[in-house]
mmCIF file of C-alpha atoms in Angstrom:
data_model
loop_
_atom_site.group_PDB
_atom_site.id
_atom_site.type_symbol
_atom_site.label_atom_id
_atom_site.label_comp_id
_atom_site.label_asym_id
_atom_site.label_seq_id
_atom_site.Cartn_x
_atom_site.Cartn_y
_atom_site.Cartn_z
ATOM 1 C CA ASP M 1 0.000 0.000 0.000
ATOM 2 C CA ALA M 2 1.302 3.455 -0.903
ATOM 3 C CA GLY M 3 0.070 5.003 2.309
ATOM 4 C CA VAL M 4 -1.668 8.356 2.520
ATOM 5 C CA ILE M 5 -0.820 10.509 -0.481
ATOM 6 C CA GLN M 6 -0.803 14.284 -0.369
ATOM 7 C CA SER M 7 -0.189 16.845 -3.055
ATOM 8 C CA PRO M 8 1.462 19.138 -3.570
ATOM 9 C CA ARG M 9 4.349 18.534 -1.167
ATOM 10 C CA HIS M 10 5.310 22.196 -1.244
ATOM 11 C CA GLU M 11 3.250 25.232 -2.164
ATOM 12 C CA VAL M 12 4.385 28.830 -2.272
ATOM 13 C CA THR M 13 1.737 31.389 -3.058
ATOM 14 C CA GLU M 14 0.976 35.030 -2.616
ATOM 15 C CA MET M 15 -1.462 36.495 -0.162
ATOM 16 C CA GLY M 16 -4.974 36.548 -1.544
ATOM 17 C CA GLN M 17 -4.547 33.535 -3.799
ATOM 18 C CA GLU M 18 -6.613 30.383 -3.546
ATOM 19 C CA VAL M 19 -4.815 27.274 -2.341
ATOM 20 C CA THR M 20 -6.067 23.705 -2.734
ATOM 21 C CA LEU M 21 -4.453 20.822 -0.903
ATOM 22 C CA ARG M 22 -5.242 17.251 -1.896
ATOM 23 C CA CYS M 23 -5.301 13.956 -0.078
ATOM 24 C CA LYS M 24 -5.817 10.338 -1.021
ATOM 25 C CA PRO M 25 -6.398 8.189 2.080
ATOM 26 C CA ILE M 26 -5.437 4.563 2.470
ATOM 27 C CA SER M 27 -7.950 2.334 0.741
ATOM 28 C CA GLY M 28 -10.475 0.892 3.168
ATOM 29 C CA HIS M 29 -10.009 3.549 5.822
ATOM 30 C CA ASP M 30 -13.259 5.184 6.853
ATOM 31 C CA TYR M 31 -11.916 8.201 8.729
ATOM 32 C CA LEU M 32 -10.002 11.106 7.238
ATOM 33 C CA PHE M 33 -8.432 13.950 9.197
ATOM 34 C CA TRP M 34 -6.897 17.288 8.230
ATOM 35 C CA TYR M 35 -4.297 18.736 10.616
ATOM 36 C CA ARG M 36 -2.214 21.897 10.625
ATOM 37 C CA GLN M 37 1.193 21.991 12.296
ATOM 38 C CA THR M 38 3.057 25.126 13.345
ATOM 39 C CA MET M 39 5.823 25.775 15.817
ATOM 40 C CA MET M 40 3.585 27.979 17.927
ATOM 41 C CA ARG M 41 0.426 25.887 18.048
ATOM 42 C CA GLY M 42 1.687 22.360 17.445
ATOM 43 C CA LEU M 43 -0.533 19.827 15.713
ATOM 44 C CA GLU M 44 -4.125 21.057 15.421
ATOM 45 C CA LEU M 45 -7.067 19.101 14.087
ATOM 46 C CA LEU M 46 -8.959 21.157 11.537
ATOM 47 C CA ILE M 47 -11.716 18.783 10.430
ATOM 48 C CA TYR M 48 -12.452 15.104 10.147
ATOM 49 C CA PHE M 49 -14.724 12.936 8.033
ATOM 50 C CA ASN M 50 -16.321 9.556 8.587
ATOM 51 C CA ASN M 51 -17.460 7.701 5.481
ATOM 52 C CA ASN M 52 -17.030 10.919 3.479
ATOM 53 C CA VAL M 53 -19.280 12.921 5.806
ATOM 54 C CA PRO M 54 -17.815 15.842 7.783
ATOM 55 C CA ILE M 55 -18.212 15.049 11.462
ATOM 56 C CA ASP M 56 -16.448 17.887 13.240
ATOM 57 C CA ASP M 57 -15.137 21.069 11.669
ATOM 58 C CA SER M 58 -14.776 23.019 14.900
ATOM 59 C CA GLY M 59 -11.041 23.303 14.315
ATOM 60 C CA MET M 60 -11.382 25.118 11.003
ATOM 61 C CA PRO M 61 -9.979 28.566 11.793
ATOM 62 C CA GLU M 62 -12.401 30.661 9.768
ATOM 63 C CA ASP M 63 -14.616 30.792 6.725
ATOM 64 C CA ARG M 64 -11.627 31.077 4.433
ATOM 65 C CA PHE M 65 -11.042 27.375 5.061
ATOM 66 C CA SER M 66 -13.221 24.676 3.544
ATOM 67 C CA ALA M 67 -12.842 20.926 3.107
ATOM 68 C CA LYS M 68 -14.618 18.376 0.991
ATOM 69 C CA MET M 69 -14.582 14.638 0.571
ATOM 70 C CA PRO M 70 -16.519 13.808 -2.598
ATOM 71 C CA ASN M 71 -15.669 10.099 -2.377
ATOM 72 C CA ALA M 72 -13.808 7.587 -0.247
ATOM 73 C CA SER M 73 -10.531 8.075 -2.056
ATOM 74 C CA PHE M 74 -10.186 11.838 -2.260
ATOM 75 C CA SER M 75 -10.362 14.923 -0.092
ATOM 76 C CA THR M 76 -9.445 18.570 -0.533
ATOM 77 C CA LEU M 77 -8.683 21.401 1.840
ATOM 78 C CA LYS M 78 -9.125 24.822 0.305
ATOM 79 C CA ILE M 79 -8.016 28.197 1.593
ATOM 80 C CA GLN M 80 -9.506 31.220 -0.134
ATOM 81 C CA PRO M 81 -8.146 33.835 0.157
ATOM 82 C CA SER M 82 -4.848 32.746 1.684
ATOM 83 C CA GLU M 83 -2.995 34.879 4.238
ATOM 84 C CA PRO M 84 0.609 34.781 5.497
ATOM 85 C CA ARG M 85 -0.564 33.410 8.864
ATOM 86 C CA ASP M 86 -1.818 30.310 7.051
ATOM 87 C CA SER M 87 1.789 29.283 6.439
ATOM 88 C CA ALA M 88 2.215 25.852 8.036
ATOM 89 C CA VAL M 89 2.544 22.170 7.275
ATOM 90 C CA TYR M 90 -0.837 20.608 6.542
ATOM 91 C CA PHE M 91 -1.185 16.886 7.181
ATOM 92 C CA CYS M 92 -3.883 14.530 6.058
ATOM 93 C CA ALA M 93 -4.353 11.312 8.027
ATOM 94 C CA SER M 94 -6.649 8.352 7.658
ATOM 95 C CA SER M 95 -7.666 5.526 9.946
ATOM 96 C CA PHE M 96 -9.774 2.418 10.219
ATOM 97 C CA GLY M 97 -9.239 1.748 13.904
ATOM 98 C CA SER M 98 -7.737 4.155 16.394
ATOM 99 C CA GLU M 99 -4.276 4.305 14.813
ATOM 100 C CA GLN M 100 -3.950 7.247 12.450
ATOM 101 C CA PHE M 101 -1.746 7.053 9.370
ATOM 102 C CA PHE M 102 -0.356 10.394 8.334
ATOM 103 C CA GLY M 103 0.579 11.547 4.866
ATOM 104 C CA PRO M 104 3.885 13.302 4.163
ATOM 105 C CA GLY M 105 2.274 16.732 4.497
ATOM 106 C CA THR M 106 2.084 19.855 2.367
ATOM 107 C CA ARG M 107 4.354 22.709 3.380
ATOM 108 C CA LEU M 108 2.459 25.895 2.566
ATOM 109 C CA THR M 109 4.148 29.275 2.438
ATOM 110 C CA VAL M 110 2.002 32.336 1.855
ATOM 111 C CA LEU M 111 4.013 35.439 1.004
ATOM 112 C CA GLY V 1 -12.081 21.222 25.787
ATOM 113 C CA GLN V 2 -9.865 18.257 26.393
ATOM 114 C CA GLN V 3 -6.220 19.165 26.888
ATOM 115 C CA VAL V 4 -3.228 16.919 27.008
ATOM 116 C CA MET V 5 -0.161 18.501 28.600
ATOM 117 C CA GLN V 6 3.256 17.193 27.698
ATOM 118 C CA ILE V 7 6.624 17.873 29.323
ATOM 119 C CA PRO V 8 9.366 18.659 28.695
ATOM 120 C CA GLN V 9 9.080 20.479 25.388
ATOM 121 C CA TYR V 10 12.750 19.997 24.582
ATOM 122 C CA GLN V 11 15.365 17.560 25.784
ATOM 123 C CA HIS V 12 19.004 17.196 24.838
ATOM 124 C CA VAL V 13 20.772 14.006 25.904
ATOM 125 C CA GLN V 14 24.138 12.423 25.285
ATOM 126 C CA GLU V 15 23.982 9.295 23.231
ATOM 127 C CA GLY V 16 23.598 6.386 25.612
ATOM 128 C CA GLU V 17 21.677 8.348 28.236
ATOM 129 C CA ASP V 18 18.061 7.619 29.060
ATOM 130 C CA PHE V 19 15.149 9.874 28.139
ATOM 131 C CA THR V 20 11.613 10.239 29.476
ATOM 132 C CA THR V 21 8.667 12.335 28.337
ATOM 133 C CA TYR V 22 5.475 12.752 30.330
ATOM 134 C CA CYS V 23 1.892 13.322 29.331
ATOM 135 C CA ASN V 24 -0.860 14.533 31.672
ATOM 136 C CA SER V 25 -4.585 15.027 31.312
ATOM 137 C CA SER V 26 -7.050 16.755 33.614
ATOM 138 C CA THR V 27 -9.652 14.131 32.777
ATOM 139 C CA THR V 28 -9.609 10.351 32.680
ATOM 140 C CA LEU V 29 -8.601 8.991 29.310
ATOM 141 C CA SER V 30 -10.091 5.875 27.761
ATOM 142 C CA ASN V 31 -6.786 5.334 25.989
ATOM 143 C CA ILE V 32 -3.618 7.148 25.033
ATOM 144 C CA GLN V 33 -1.542 6.976 21.886
ATOM 145 C CA TRP V 34 2.076 7.837 21.232
ATOM 146 C CA TYR V 35 3.505 9.049 17.926
ATOM 147 C CA LYS V 36 7.007 9.903 16.725
ATOM 148 C CA GLN V 37 7.837 12.526 14.127
ATOM 149 C CA ARG V 38 11.334 12.585 12.646
ATOM 150 C CA PRO V 39 12.713 15.984 11.594
ATOM 151 C CA GLY V 40 11.050 16.956 8.324
ATOM 152 C CA GLY V 41 8.766 13.933 8.502
ATOM 153 C CA HIS V 42 5.256 13.110 9.535
ATOM 154 C CA PRO V 43 3.869 11.628 12.771
ATOM 155 C CA VAL V 44 4.082 7.855 12.906
ATOM 156 C CA PHE V 45 2.008 5.800 15.313
ATOM 157 C CA LEU V 46 4.037 3.964 17.960
ATOM 158 C CA ILE V 47 1.544 2.435 20.365
ATOM 159 C CA GLN V 48 -1.801 2.679 22.114
ATOM 160 C CA LEU V 49 -2.359 2.020 25.811
ATOM 161 C CA VAL V 50 -5.810 1.182 27.085
ATOM 162 C CA LYS V 51 -5.675 -0.454 30.502
ATOM 163 C CA SER V 52 -5.040 1.229 33.844
ATOM 164 C CA GLY V 53 -1.420 0.728 34.892
ATOM 165 C CA GLU V 54 -0.538 -0.819 31.536
ATOM 166 C CA VAL V 55 3.145 -1.109 30.602
ATOM 167 C CA LYS V 56 4.270 -1.979 27.093
ATOM 168 C CA LYS V 57 7.757 -2.307 25.676
ATOM 169 C CA GLN V 58 9.116 -1.925 22.174
ATOM 170 C CA LYS V 59 12.826 -2.722 22.244
ATOM 171 C CA ARG V 60 14.383 0.222 24.140
ATOM 172 C CA LEU V 61 11.049 2.083 24.465
ATOM 173 C CA THR V 62 8.827 1.598 27.521
ATOM 174 C CA PHE V 63 5.335 3.061 27.613
ATOM 175 C CA GLN V 64 3.265 3.384 30.771
ATOM 176 C CA PHE V 65 -0.342 4.348 31.422
ATOM 177 C CA GLY V 66 -1.085 5.630 34.913
ATOM 178 C CA GLU V 67 -3.350 3.831 37.343
ATOM 179 C CA ALA V 68 -5.844 6.684 37.221
ATOM 180 C CA LYS V 69 -5.572 6.810 33.405
ATOM 181 C CA LYS V 70 -4.736 10.507 33.562
ATOM 182 C CA ASN V 71 -1.052 10.313 32.774
ATOM 183 C CA SER V 72 1.374 8.414 30.638
ATOM 184 C CA SER V 73 5.090 8.267 30.014
ATOM 185 C CA LEU V 74 7.506 7.160 27.344
ATOM 186 C CA HIS V 75 10.970 6.104 28.450
ATOM 187 C CA ILE V 76 13.839 5.400 26.087
ATOM 188 C CA THR V 77 16.792 3.448 27.456
ATOM 189 C CA ALA V 78 20.270 4.168 26.134
ATOM 190 C CA THR V 79 19.293 6.666 23.454
ATOM 191 C CA GLN V 80 20.721 6.427 19.965
ATOM 192 C CA THR V 81 20.948 9.054 17.231
ATOM 193 C CA THR V 82 18.088 7.293 15.467
ATOM 194 C CA ASP V 83 15.818 8.285 18.371
ATOM 195 C CA VAL V 84 16.011 11.955 17.363
ATOM 196 C CA GLY V 85 12.606 13.465 16.709
ATOM 197 C CA THR V 86 9.493 14.771 18.389
ATOM 198 C CA TYR V 87 7.391 12.446 20.503
ATOM 199 C CA PHE V 88 3.681 13.195 20.837
ATOM 200 C CA CYS V 89 1.059 11.749 23.097
ATOM 201 C CA ALA V 90 -2.557 11.932 21.969
ATOM 202 C CA GLY V 91 -5.721 11.411 23.956
ATOM 203 C CA PRO V 92 -9.290 10.935 22.747
ATOM 204 C CA ASN V 93 -11.445 14.021 22.643
ATOM 205 C CA SER V 94 -14.942 14.103 24.006
ATOM 206 C CA GLY V 95 -16.033 15.230 20.581
ATOM 207 C CA GLY V 96 -15.825 11.720 19.238
ATOM 208 C CA TYR V 97 -13.877 8.562 19.898
ATOM 209 C CA GLN V 98 -11.833 8.920 16.744
ATOM 210 C CA LYS V 99 -10.996 12.546 17.462
ATOM 211 C CA VAL V 100 -7.783 12.907 19.411
ATOM 212 C CA THR V 101 -5.994 15.855 20.928
ATOM 213 C CA PHE V 102 -2.235 15.879 20.505
ATOM 214 C CA GLY V 103 0.142 17.139 23.140
ATOM 215 C CA ILE V 104 2.625 19.834 22.165
ATOM 216 C CA GLY V 105 5.306 17.164 21.818
ATOM 217 C CA THR V 106 8.769 16.631 23.269
ATOM 218 C CA LYS V 107 11.587 17.336 20.864
ATOM 219 C CA LEU V 108 14.512 15.013 21.548
ATOM 220 C CA GLN V 109 18.034 15.815 20.441
ATOM 221 C CA VAL V 110 20.693 13.138 20.882
ATOM 222 C CA ILE V 111 24.282 14.339 20.991
ATOM 223 C CA PRO V 112 26.673 11.753 19.569
#
């Protein structure tokens, strides 16, 4: 199994631009999580899905952030418009039991 | 909401020395997980503890879950340079059994 796949691995954009991060979970996993990691705030859960349905989005910082999971093998996290404070590493993780499998992350830099 | 406190935040040790990181919760946890993140990498699951007073070992790593299920520790015996990284504990959040809250992590540096 290839594990959780995320793209792009690195993204540099300018303030105000739209950013879309992509995730392909491990086949058969029914939970998908989006996390943001920064030095200041550590690893924060943004949103998670169960069977493609958003369960808890209380960690989404504001309306500029949105996430979708149109099917069991694909999810997106969109930031529109992006701001410099959104710069972070964004991880996608999936699970079937309690163990979460993380993707390699997308390092986002907003100038 | 649920908070999981982790100490210390940073630890430098000489290669061969032991290392311990501690995790504390204000509420009783049904289970606790530990993850390791290598520099530039992503968190990787190490173990889950469920039972009160549980102790599990993985080679030089010893994991403990407190009797009251409010604290946990990870102890590494005779550290090696391959142990470098950040160790996170994670406890379930009342928002859902699959939702976990990660501690801030303990960043371990091993000096050769």
